[in-house]
Amino acid sequence: MTRHSIFILLLAMLFVQVLPAQVQTPAKVGLCLSGGGAKGLAHIGLLKAIDSLGIKIDYITGTSMGGVVGGLYAIGYSGRTLDSLARTLDWDELLSNKVPMDLVNIDEKDLYGKFPLELPIHGKKLELPSGIVEGHAMMALLQQLTFRAANTRDFDQFPIPFRCIGGDIVHGKPIVLRSGNLAYALRATMSIPTIFAPVELEGNLLVDGGLFKNFPVDILCDMGADYVIGGFTGGKLYKKEELNSMMRIIYQSASFGRVAESVWQKQTCDILADFNEALDAEGLDAGDFKKTKEILAIGDRVTQKIMPQLRALAAAQHAAQSKMPATPDLPIRIKSDSAKAKLDARLLPSADEARTIVDQYYGTRRFKNVNYDLVQIENGVPVLKINTQPQPRALLNVGVHYDNILSASILANVTLRDILGANSRATFGLDIGDNYKVRADYRIHFKNPQWWFNTYTYFEKVKAPVYLDGLVYDEFIRRFFRSGMGVHRSLTRSSQIGAEFVVENTRYRPNLLVSDRSTSLVEGDTLMGLTQLRFSTPGLEFQYLSNTLDHPILPTRGMRMSVTARMTLGTPILFGTEVVYNNKKIDQIDRNEKVSPYGKVLIRWEELFKMGKYARFYPKVAVGARLTNTMQETQLDVVDRFLVGGVDQRNDWTYVPFVGNREAYTLQSAFASMQLSFPILLPNNFQIIPQYSILSGTGLNIQGTTPLLDVFNEIHQSFGLTAGVQTLIGPIVINIAKANNDNRWQVYGSIGFRF
């Protein structure tokens, strides 16, 4: 054999070794996707490449986020569709414990979302939650996305047979999930311990499968794969100098076994897209869902490095990826396992309508978990069975609040459901601080759940400054009591009407009486000072409320409109004054008045209008008036006016916000105000909000010995800027504003929700 022939032979042998996939087609190709939290979204880049090359995948396994991505791919979602989905999802909402406020029934909006910590009470014991996040929103999304496969119980029957891994937290072992409800399985495989509540499935209490088997290549081989494509996004051990936090030490303690296993699982792969190094280089970790675009870009970039191998495989296969057939639009009947879920059965032709039903159940706030199964076929029609887990009958809710008007306080609320009657809710709340508040509320729904009876009592003791030229002229202690009972009816999920008999009692006392002040008076001077002001306003009150805002503070969408009208059934008033001469009290004068019935009405409207993706136009309009005659105005004087000023709304409807003024800066018997805001939505739940406000208020002058109605208008304007952010403990807001009736810039800051 010549040297030339030998050279040709060696070259041919080398060619065979370098490109084996081009001359030998694998019988079965498997795809394994590891866990990694947010980093697992990088797998989508690999899926897009597989689709673009037409590679046929015969089996898929995955853990945690790899299980979620792989499971959706197995039932027919393309890599490109998953990429679009990942970019558009509201990850903050999905990873929270709350559904958006606009999905909550109108009779439950009053307390919803105001307490970041909810602790179940069983018997006489408080229980800590099994995870920070119950996963309502995530489960609802997974069920919506997997609806096309909801009637397929055997994962081998998917277009691509699929397995995912759950972690049995009771017995400390991995569980291979191969059948049942796919949404349940995906929710289980991603249940990161202490973050997501575990999932009970087929008698097992399951957490994130990555705790035991983060990269299940061996399961893929057991299914029959003889050629493995792997995507790896998680699992490493920190170096000594990196172990600088408690969370990293906890993570390290639980990672030795799974990291060691992942090493040899990676060696089993024929093609491996190892995203981990590139993700770590960018400082990305499992919780960086807000950096989805960056993670997806890294997935695309790393996948490009293995494109020659993928092209070789595609050339050998000469076959395209099979697709999930379209789901037929079949009517679906609803069955519920809960007698408390009083929702009408209806036909459901789509996943979106199934999601709507789940949202309706959550909106009642009576259920801790809601999900569904397509359990059987009746005459060719899948039957949708709603499965519910009721809320604990007793909950302790805890929160914090601070603002520079009312200072700091701890909020506590106990909620009892169905204890004082079926379909009832009783709450008792405290605001514990320098300015304290107490509220008790009881409501019970009638046989028709659209109607309910409500009774409540509210009391607060707060500081009430009086301002003169922008400065605190005097300070009073305000005690306000309100009690009512009445009947309400929901018109839609987000609107209601109601009528109540209400009693309001208000009392002002000076923080320091004139006679107790240390200021010396010139001999012969006489000074009069208020000792107390008390008035009661019993009456019939009519209410209309419509609220579709997605958040009570710093909303991004929705509308709120309210109308409150009260006919006061006579108003007794007590004015108490003292006369001081030479620092000594020489007289006490008490004047009693009884004002005949009069009306009072307040109308509010606000709505957010979308101006592109990141901007909103947010007008707020308020109009209020006391419906009185000249004599009643003379008698009422400062009594029962609207207290205008401030940023936040108070529980007392007498308070009306007007930025640029402090709370209760001006007193109006009638007014009209408008605030124009332009929220700019920034990353990480931040908002910057420029504001302009204008208010026209109507006052009363009393001239001469005979009371005469002398109406005058005062117009105030203000400019302001609000910066706010949503956090785990509630919204944090800072407002800076200047009004033309005050020569000082006003700064307001708050953390959390007001009581």
PDB file of N, CA and C in Angstrom, residues 596-655:
ATOM      1  N   SER A 596     -81.074  70.671  62.577  1.00  0.00           N
ATOM      2  CA  SER A 596     -82.100  69.850  61.939  1.00  0.00           C
ATOM      3  C   SER A 596     -81.490  69.011  60.818  1.00  0.00           C
ATOM      4  N   PRO A 597     -82.198  67.982  60.336  1.00  0.00           N
ATOM      5  CA  PRO A 597     -81.627  67.074  59.324  1.00  0.00           C
ATOM      6  C   PRO A 597     -81.117  67.806  58.082  1.00  0.00           C
ATOM      7  N   TYR A 598     -80.016  67.304  57.565  1.00  0.00           N
ATOM      8  CA  TYR A 598     -79.429  67.830  56.339  1.00  0.00           C
ATOM      9  C   TYR A 598     -78.706  66.693  55.619  1.00  0.00           C
ATOM     10  N   GLY A 599     -78.292  66.938  54.391  1.00  0.00           N
ATOM     11  CA  GLY A 599     -77.624  65.917  53.589  1.00  0.00           C
ATOM     12  C   GLY A 599     -76.150  66.207  53.400  1.00  0.00           C
ATOM     13  N   LYS A 600     -75.419  65.176  53.051  1.00  0.00           N
ATOM     14  CA  LYS A 600     -73.993  65.296  52.745  1.00  0.00           C
ATOM     15  C   LYS A 600     -73.662  64.245  51.696  1.00  0.00           C
ATOM     16  N   VAL A 601     -72.921  64.633  50.671  1.00  0.00           N
ATOM     17  CA  VAL A 601     -72.626  63.707  49.582  1.00  0.00           C
ATOM     18  C   VAL A 601     -71.177  63.869  49.149  1.00  0.00           C
ATOM     19  N   LEU A 602     -70.555  62.759  48.784  1.00  0.00           N
ATOM     20  CA  LEU A 602     -69.182  62.758  48.285  1.00  0.00           C
ATOM     21  C   LEU A 602     -69.106  61.786  47.107  1.00  0.00           C
ATOM     22  N   ILE A 603     -68.583  62.271  45.986  1.00  0.00           N
ATOM     23  CA  ILE A 603     -68.429  61.456  44.778  1.00  0.00           C
ATOM     24  C   ILE A 603     -66.958  61.449  44.401  1.00  0.00           C
ATOM     25  N   ARG A 604     -66.414  60.254  44.177  1.00  0.00           N
ATOM     26  CA  ARG A 604     -65.017  60.123  43.757  1.00  0.00           C
ATOM     27  C   ARG A 604     -64.936  59.249  42.510  1.00  0.00           C
ATOM     28  N   TRP A 605     -63.998  59.594  41.646  1.00  0.00           N
ATOM     29  CA  TRP A 605     -63.733  58.779  40.456  1.00  0.00           C
ATOM     30  C   TRP A 605     -62.256  58.864  40.126  1.00  0.00           C
ATOM     31  N   GLU A 606     -61.667  57.724  39.784  1.00  0.00           N
ATOM     32  CA  GLU A 606     -60.275  57.679  39.340  1.00  0.00           C
ATOM     33  C   GLU A 606     -60.122  56.520  38.365  1.00  0.00           C
ATOM     34  N   GLU A 607     -59.247  56.681  37.382  1.00  0.00           N
ATOM     35  CA  GLU A 607     -59.058  55.626  36.385  1.00  0.00           C
ATOM     36  C   GLU A 607     -57.689  55.773  35.743  1.00  0.00           C
ATOM     37  N   LEU A 608     -57.063  54.636  35.455  1.00  0.00           N
ATOM     38  CA  LEU A 608     -55.777  54.629  34.772  1.00  0.00           C
ATOM     39  C   LEU A 608     -55.974  54.349  33.290  1.00  0.00           C
ATOM     40  N   PHE A 609     -55.361  55.190  32.460  1.00  0.00           N
ATOM     41  CA  PHE A 609     -55.404  55.017  31.011  1.00  0.00           C
ATOM     42  C   PHE A 609     -53.991  54.710  30.530  1.00  0.00           C
ATOM     43  N   LYS A 610     -53.864  53.659  29.739  1.00  0.00           N
ATOM     44  CA  LYS A 610     -52.560  53.215  29.275  1.00  0.00           C
ATOM     45  C   LYS A 610     -52.033  54.143  28.196  1.00  0.00           C
ATOM     46  N   MET A 611     -50.779  54.566  28.368  1.00  0.00           N
ATOM     47  CA  MET A 611     -50.100  55.409  27.377  1.00  0.00           C
ATOM     48  C   MET A 611     -48.787  54.725  27.011  1.00  0.00           C
ATOM     49  N   GLY A 612     -48.884  53.668  26.230  1.00  0.00           N
ATOM     50  CA  GLY A 612     -47.700  52.873  25.938  1.00  0.00           C
ATOM     51  C   GLY A 612     -47.478  51.844  27.028  1.00  0.00           C
ATOM     52  N   LYS A 613     -46.368  51.150  26.938  1.00  0.00           N
ATOM     53  CA  LYS A 613     -46.095  50.043  27.849  1.00  0.00           C
ATOM     54  C   LYS A 613     -45.738  50.510  29.251  1.00  0.00           C
ATOM     55  N   TYR A 614     -45.069  51.654  29.371  1.00  0.00           N
ATOM     56  CA  TYR A 614     -44.506  52.050  30.654  1.00  0.00           C
ATOM     57  C   TYR A 614     -45.096  53.340  31.218  1.00  0.00           C
ATOM     58  N   ALA A 615     -46.135  53.878  30.612  1.00  0.00           N
ATOM     59  CA  ALA A 615     -46.695  55.144  31.090  1.00  0.00           C
ATOM     60  C   ALA A 615     -48.209  55.035  31.217  1.00  0.00           C
ATOM     61  N   ARG A 616     -48.744  55.806  32.160  1.00  0.00           N
ATOM     62  CA  ARG A 616     -50.177  55.845  32.399  1.00  0.00           C
ATOM     63  C   ARG A 616     -50.623  57.297  32.583  1.00  0.00           C
ATOM     64  N   PHE A 617     -51.874  57.564  32.251  1.00  0.00           N
ATOM     65  CA  PHE A 617     -52.524  58.819  32.609  1.00  0.00           C
ATOM     66  C   PHE A 617     -53.557  58.484  33.667  1.00  0.00           C
ATOM     67  N   TYR A 618     -53.474  59.182  34.820  1.00  0.00           N
ATOM     68  CA  TYR A 618     -54.246  58.764  35.992  1.00  0.00           C
ATOM     69  C   TYR A 618     -54.972  59.974  36.590  1.00  0.00           C
ATOM     70  N   PRO A 619     -56.151  60.326  36.074  1.00  0.00           N
ATOM     71  CA  PRO A 619     -56.919  61.420  36.666  1.00  0.00           C
ATOM     72  C   PRO A 619     -57.737  60.950  37.873  1.00  0.00           C
ATOM     73  N   LYS A 620     -57.858  61.831  38.858  1.00  0.00           N
ATOM     74  CA  LYS A 620     -58.708  61.605  40.021  1.00  0.00           C
ATOM     75  C   LYS A 620     -59.597  62.831  40.207  1.00  0.00           C
ATOM     76  N   VAL A 621     -60.888  62.609  40.365  1.00  0.00           N
ATOM     77  CA  VAL A 621     -61.841  63.697  40.551  1.00  0.00           C
ATOM     78  C   VAL A 621     -62.637  63.424  41.816  1.00  0.00           C
ATOM     79  N   ALA A 622     -62.860  64.469  42.640  1.00  0.00           N
ATOM     80  CA  ALA A 622     -63.675  64.342  43.850  1.00  0.00           C
ATOM     81  C   ALA A 622     -64.553  65.577  43.982  1.00  0.00           C
ATOM     82  N   VAL A 623     -65.816  65.355  44.325  1.00  0.00           N
ATOM     83  CA  VAL A 623     -66.780  66.434  44.525  1.00  0.00           C
ATOM     84  C   VAL A 623     -67.558  66.121  45.794  1.00  0.00           C
ATOM     85  N   GLY A 624     -67.644  67.095  46.699  1.00  0.00           N
ATOM     86  CA  GLY A 624     -68.370  66.878  47.934  1.00  0.00           C
ATOM     87  C   GLY A 624     -69.116  68.123  48.367  1.00  0.00           C
ATOM     88  N   ALA A 625     -70.240  67.946  49.098  1.00  0.00           N
ATOM     89  CA  ALA A 625     -71.017  69.099  49.549  1.00  0.00           C
ATOM     90  C   ALA A 625     -71.879  68.715  50.740  1.00  0.00           C
ATOM     91  N   ARG A 626     -72.016  69.687  51.667  1.00  0.00           N
ATOM     92  CA  ARG A 626     -73.054  69.614  52.693  1.00  0.00           C
ATOM     93  C   ARG A 626     -74.293  70.294  52.119  1.00  0.00           C
ATOM     94  N   LEU A 627     -75.412  69.631  52.157  1.00  0.00           N
ATOM     95  CA  LEU A 627     -76.644  70.160  51.575  1.00  0.00           C
ATOM     96  C   LEU A 627     -77.453  70.822  52.691  1.00  0.00           C
ATOM     97  N   THR A 628     -77.115  72.096  52.980  1.00  0.00           N
ATOM     98  CA  THR A 628     -77.687  72.805  54.127  1.00  0.00           C
ATOM     99  C   THR A 628     -78.237  74.158  53.691  1.00  0.00           C
ATOM    100  N   ASN A 629     -79.001  74.772  54.598  1.00  0.00           N
ATOM    101  CA  ASN A 629     -79.453  76.142  54.383  1.00  0.00           C
ATOM    102  C   ASN A 629     -78.618  77.099  55.225  1.00  0.00           C
ATOM    103  N   THR A 630     -78.947  78.391  55.172  1.00  0.00           N
ATOM    104  CA  THR A 630     -78.147  79.404  55.852  1.00  0.00           C
ATOM    105  C   THR A 630     -78.105  79.172  57.352  1.00  0.00           C
ATOM    106  N   MET A 631     -79.256  78.884  57.958  1.00  0.00           N
ATOM    107  CA  MET A 631     -79.292  78.693  59.407  1.00  0.00           C
ATOM    108  C   MET A 631     -78.482  77.468  59.817  1.00  0.00           C
ATOM    109  N   GLN A 632     -78.602  76.390  59.062  1.00  0.00           N
ATOM    110  CA  GLN A 632     -77.830  75.189  59.395  1.00  0.00           C
ATOM    111  C   GLN A 632     -76.336  75.446  59.267  1.00  0.00           C
ATOM    112  N   GLU A 633     -75.924  76.186  58.239  1.00  0.00           N
ATOM    113  CA  GLU A 633     -74.508  76.512  58.091  1.00  0.00           C
ATOM    114  C   GLU A 633     -74.004  77.320  59.282  1.00  0.00           C
ATOM    115  N   THR A 634     -74.824  78.239  59.765  1.00  0.00           N
ATOM    116  CA  THR A 634     -74.437  79.054  60.915  1.00  0.00           C
ATOM    117  C   THR A 634     -74.247  78.199  62.154  1.00  0.00           C
ATOM    118  N   GLN A 635     -75.157  77.253  62.350  1.00  0.00           N
ATOM    119  CA  GLN A 635     -75.074  76.394  63.526  1.00  0.00           C
ATOM    120  C   GLN A 635     -73.904  75.409  63.427  1.00  0.00           C
ATOM    121  N   LEU A 636     -73.702  74.860  62.225  1.00  0.00           N
ATOM    122  CA  LEU A 636     -72.651  73.846  62.069  1.00  0.00           C
ATOM    123  C   LEU A 636     -71.257  74.448  62.179  1.00  0.00           C
ATOM    124  N   ASP A 637     -71.070  75.646  61.611  1.00  0.00           N
ATOM    125  CA  ASP A 637     -69.773  76.307  61.657  1.00  0.00           C
ATOM    126  C   ASP A 637     -68.684  75.353  61.149  1.00  0.00           C
ATOM    127  N   VAL A 638     -67.742  74.904  61.990  1.00  0.00           N
ATOM    128  CA  VAL A 638     -66.661  74.012  61.553  1.00  0.00           C
ATOM    129  C   VAL A 638     -67.036  72.536  61.655  1.00  0.00           C
ATOM    130  N   VAL A 639     -68.245  72.256  62.090  1.00  0.00           N
ATOM    131  CA  VAL A 639     -68.667  70.877  62.331  1.00  0.00           C
ATOM    132  C   VAL A 639     -68.991  70.158  61.024  1.00  0.00           C
ATOM    133  N   ASP A 640     -68.555  68.902  60.912  1.00  0.00           N
ATOM    134  CA  ASP A 640     -68.926  68.009  59.817  1.00  0.00           C
ATOM    135  C   ASP A 640     -68.552  68.572  58.445  1.00  0.00           C
ATOM    136  N   ARG A 641     -67.450  69.283  58.382  1.00  0.00           N
ATOM    137  CA  ARG A 641     -66.934  69.723  57.088  1.00  0.00           C
ATOM    138  C   ARG A 641     -66.016  68.648  56.509  1.00  0.00           C
ATOM    139  N   PHE A 642     -65.679  68.811  55.246  1.00  0.00           N
ATOM    140  CA  PHE A 642     -64.676  67.954  54.627  1.00  0.00           C
ATOM    141  C   PHE A 642     -63.296  68.465  55.024  1.00  0.00           C
ATOM    142  N   LEU A 643     -62.453  67.557  55.491  1.00  0.00           N
ATOM    143  CA  LEU A 643     -61.104  67.899  55.918  1.00  0.00           C
ATOM    144  C   LEU A 643     -60.165  67.602  54.757  1.00  0.00           C
ATOM    145  N   VAL A 644     -59.727  68.640  54.088  1.00  0.00           N
ATOM    146  CA  VAL A 644     -59.035  68.490  52.809  1.00  0.00           C
ATOM    147  C   VAL A 644     -57.526  68.643  52.992  1.00  0.00           C
ATOM    148  N   GLY A 645     -56.778  67.723  52.392  1.00  0.00           N
ATOM    149  CA  GLY A 645     -55.320  67.771  52.425  1.00  0.00           C
ATOM    150  C   GLY A 645     -54.730  66.398  52.674  1.00  0.00           C
ATOM    151  N   GLY A 646     -53.475  66.223  52.259  1.00  0.00           N
ATOM    152  CA  GLY A 646     -52.801  64.950  52.484  1.00  0.00           C
ATOM    153  C   GLY A 646     -52.683  64.130  51.217  1.00  0.00           C
ATOM    154  N   VAL A 647     -52.014  62.982  51.350  1.00  0.00           N
ATOM    155  CA  VAL A 647     -51.734  62.108  50.211  1.00  0.00           C
ATOM    156  C   VAL A 647     -52.593  60.857  50.247  1.00  0.00           C
ATOM    157  N   ASP A 648     -52.687  60.207  51.405  1.00  0.00           N
ATOM    158  CA  ASP A 648     -53.419  58.942  51.529  1.00  0.00           C
ATOM    159  C   ASP A 648     -54.859  59.176  51.965  1.00  0.00           C
ATOM    160  N   GLN A 649     -55.738  58.263  51.560  1.00  0.00           N
ATOM    161  CA  GLN A 649     -57.119  58.279  51.999  1.00  0.00           C
ATOM    162  C   GLN A 649     -57.227  57.665  53.393  1.00  0.00           C
ATOM    163  N   ARG A 650     -58.001  58.290  54.265  1.00  0.00           N
ATOM    164  CA  ARG A 650     -58.254  57.753  55.596  1.00  0.00           C
ATOM    165  C   ARG A 650     -59.543  56.935  55.595  1.00  0.00           C
ATOM    166  N   ASN A 651     -59.765  56.144  56.670  1.00  0.00           N
ATOM    167  CA  ASN A 651     -61.009  55.392  56.805  1.00  0.00           C
ATOM    168  C   ASN A 651     -62.225  56.306  56.897  1.00  0.00           C
ATOM    169  N   ASP A 652     -62.050  57.454  57.502  1.00  0.00           N
ATOM    170  CA  ASP A 652     -63.116  58.431  57.656  1.00  0.00           C
ATOM    171  C   ASP A 652     -63.330  59.145  56.326  1.00  0.00           C
ATOM    172  N   TRP A 653     -64.533  59.050  55.752  1.00  0.00           N
ATOM    173  CA  TRP A 653     -64.789  59.638  54.438  1.00  0.00           C
ATOM    174  C   TRP A 653     -64.790  61.157  54.471  1.00  0.00           C
ATOM    175  N   THR A 654     -64.751  61.747  55.683  1.00  0.00           N
ATOM    176  CA  THR A 654     -64.649  63.196  55.805  1.00  0.00           C
ATOM    177  C   THR A 654     -63.302  63.700  55.299  1.00  0.00           C
ATOM    178  N   TYR A 655     -62.258  62.878  55.384  1.00  0.00           N
ATOM    179  CA  TYR A 655     -60.927  63.261  54.923  1.00  0.00           C
ATOM    180  C   TYR A 655     -60.836  63.105  53.413  1.00  0.00           C
TER     181      TYR A 655
END
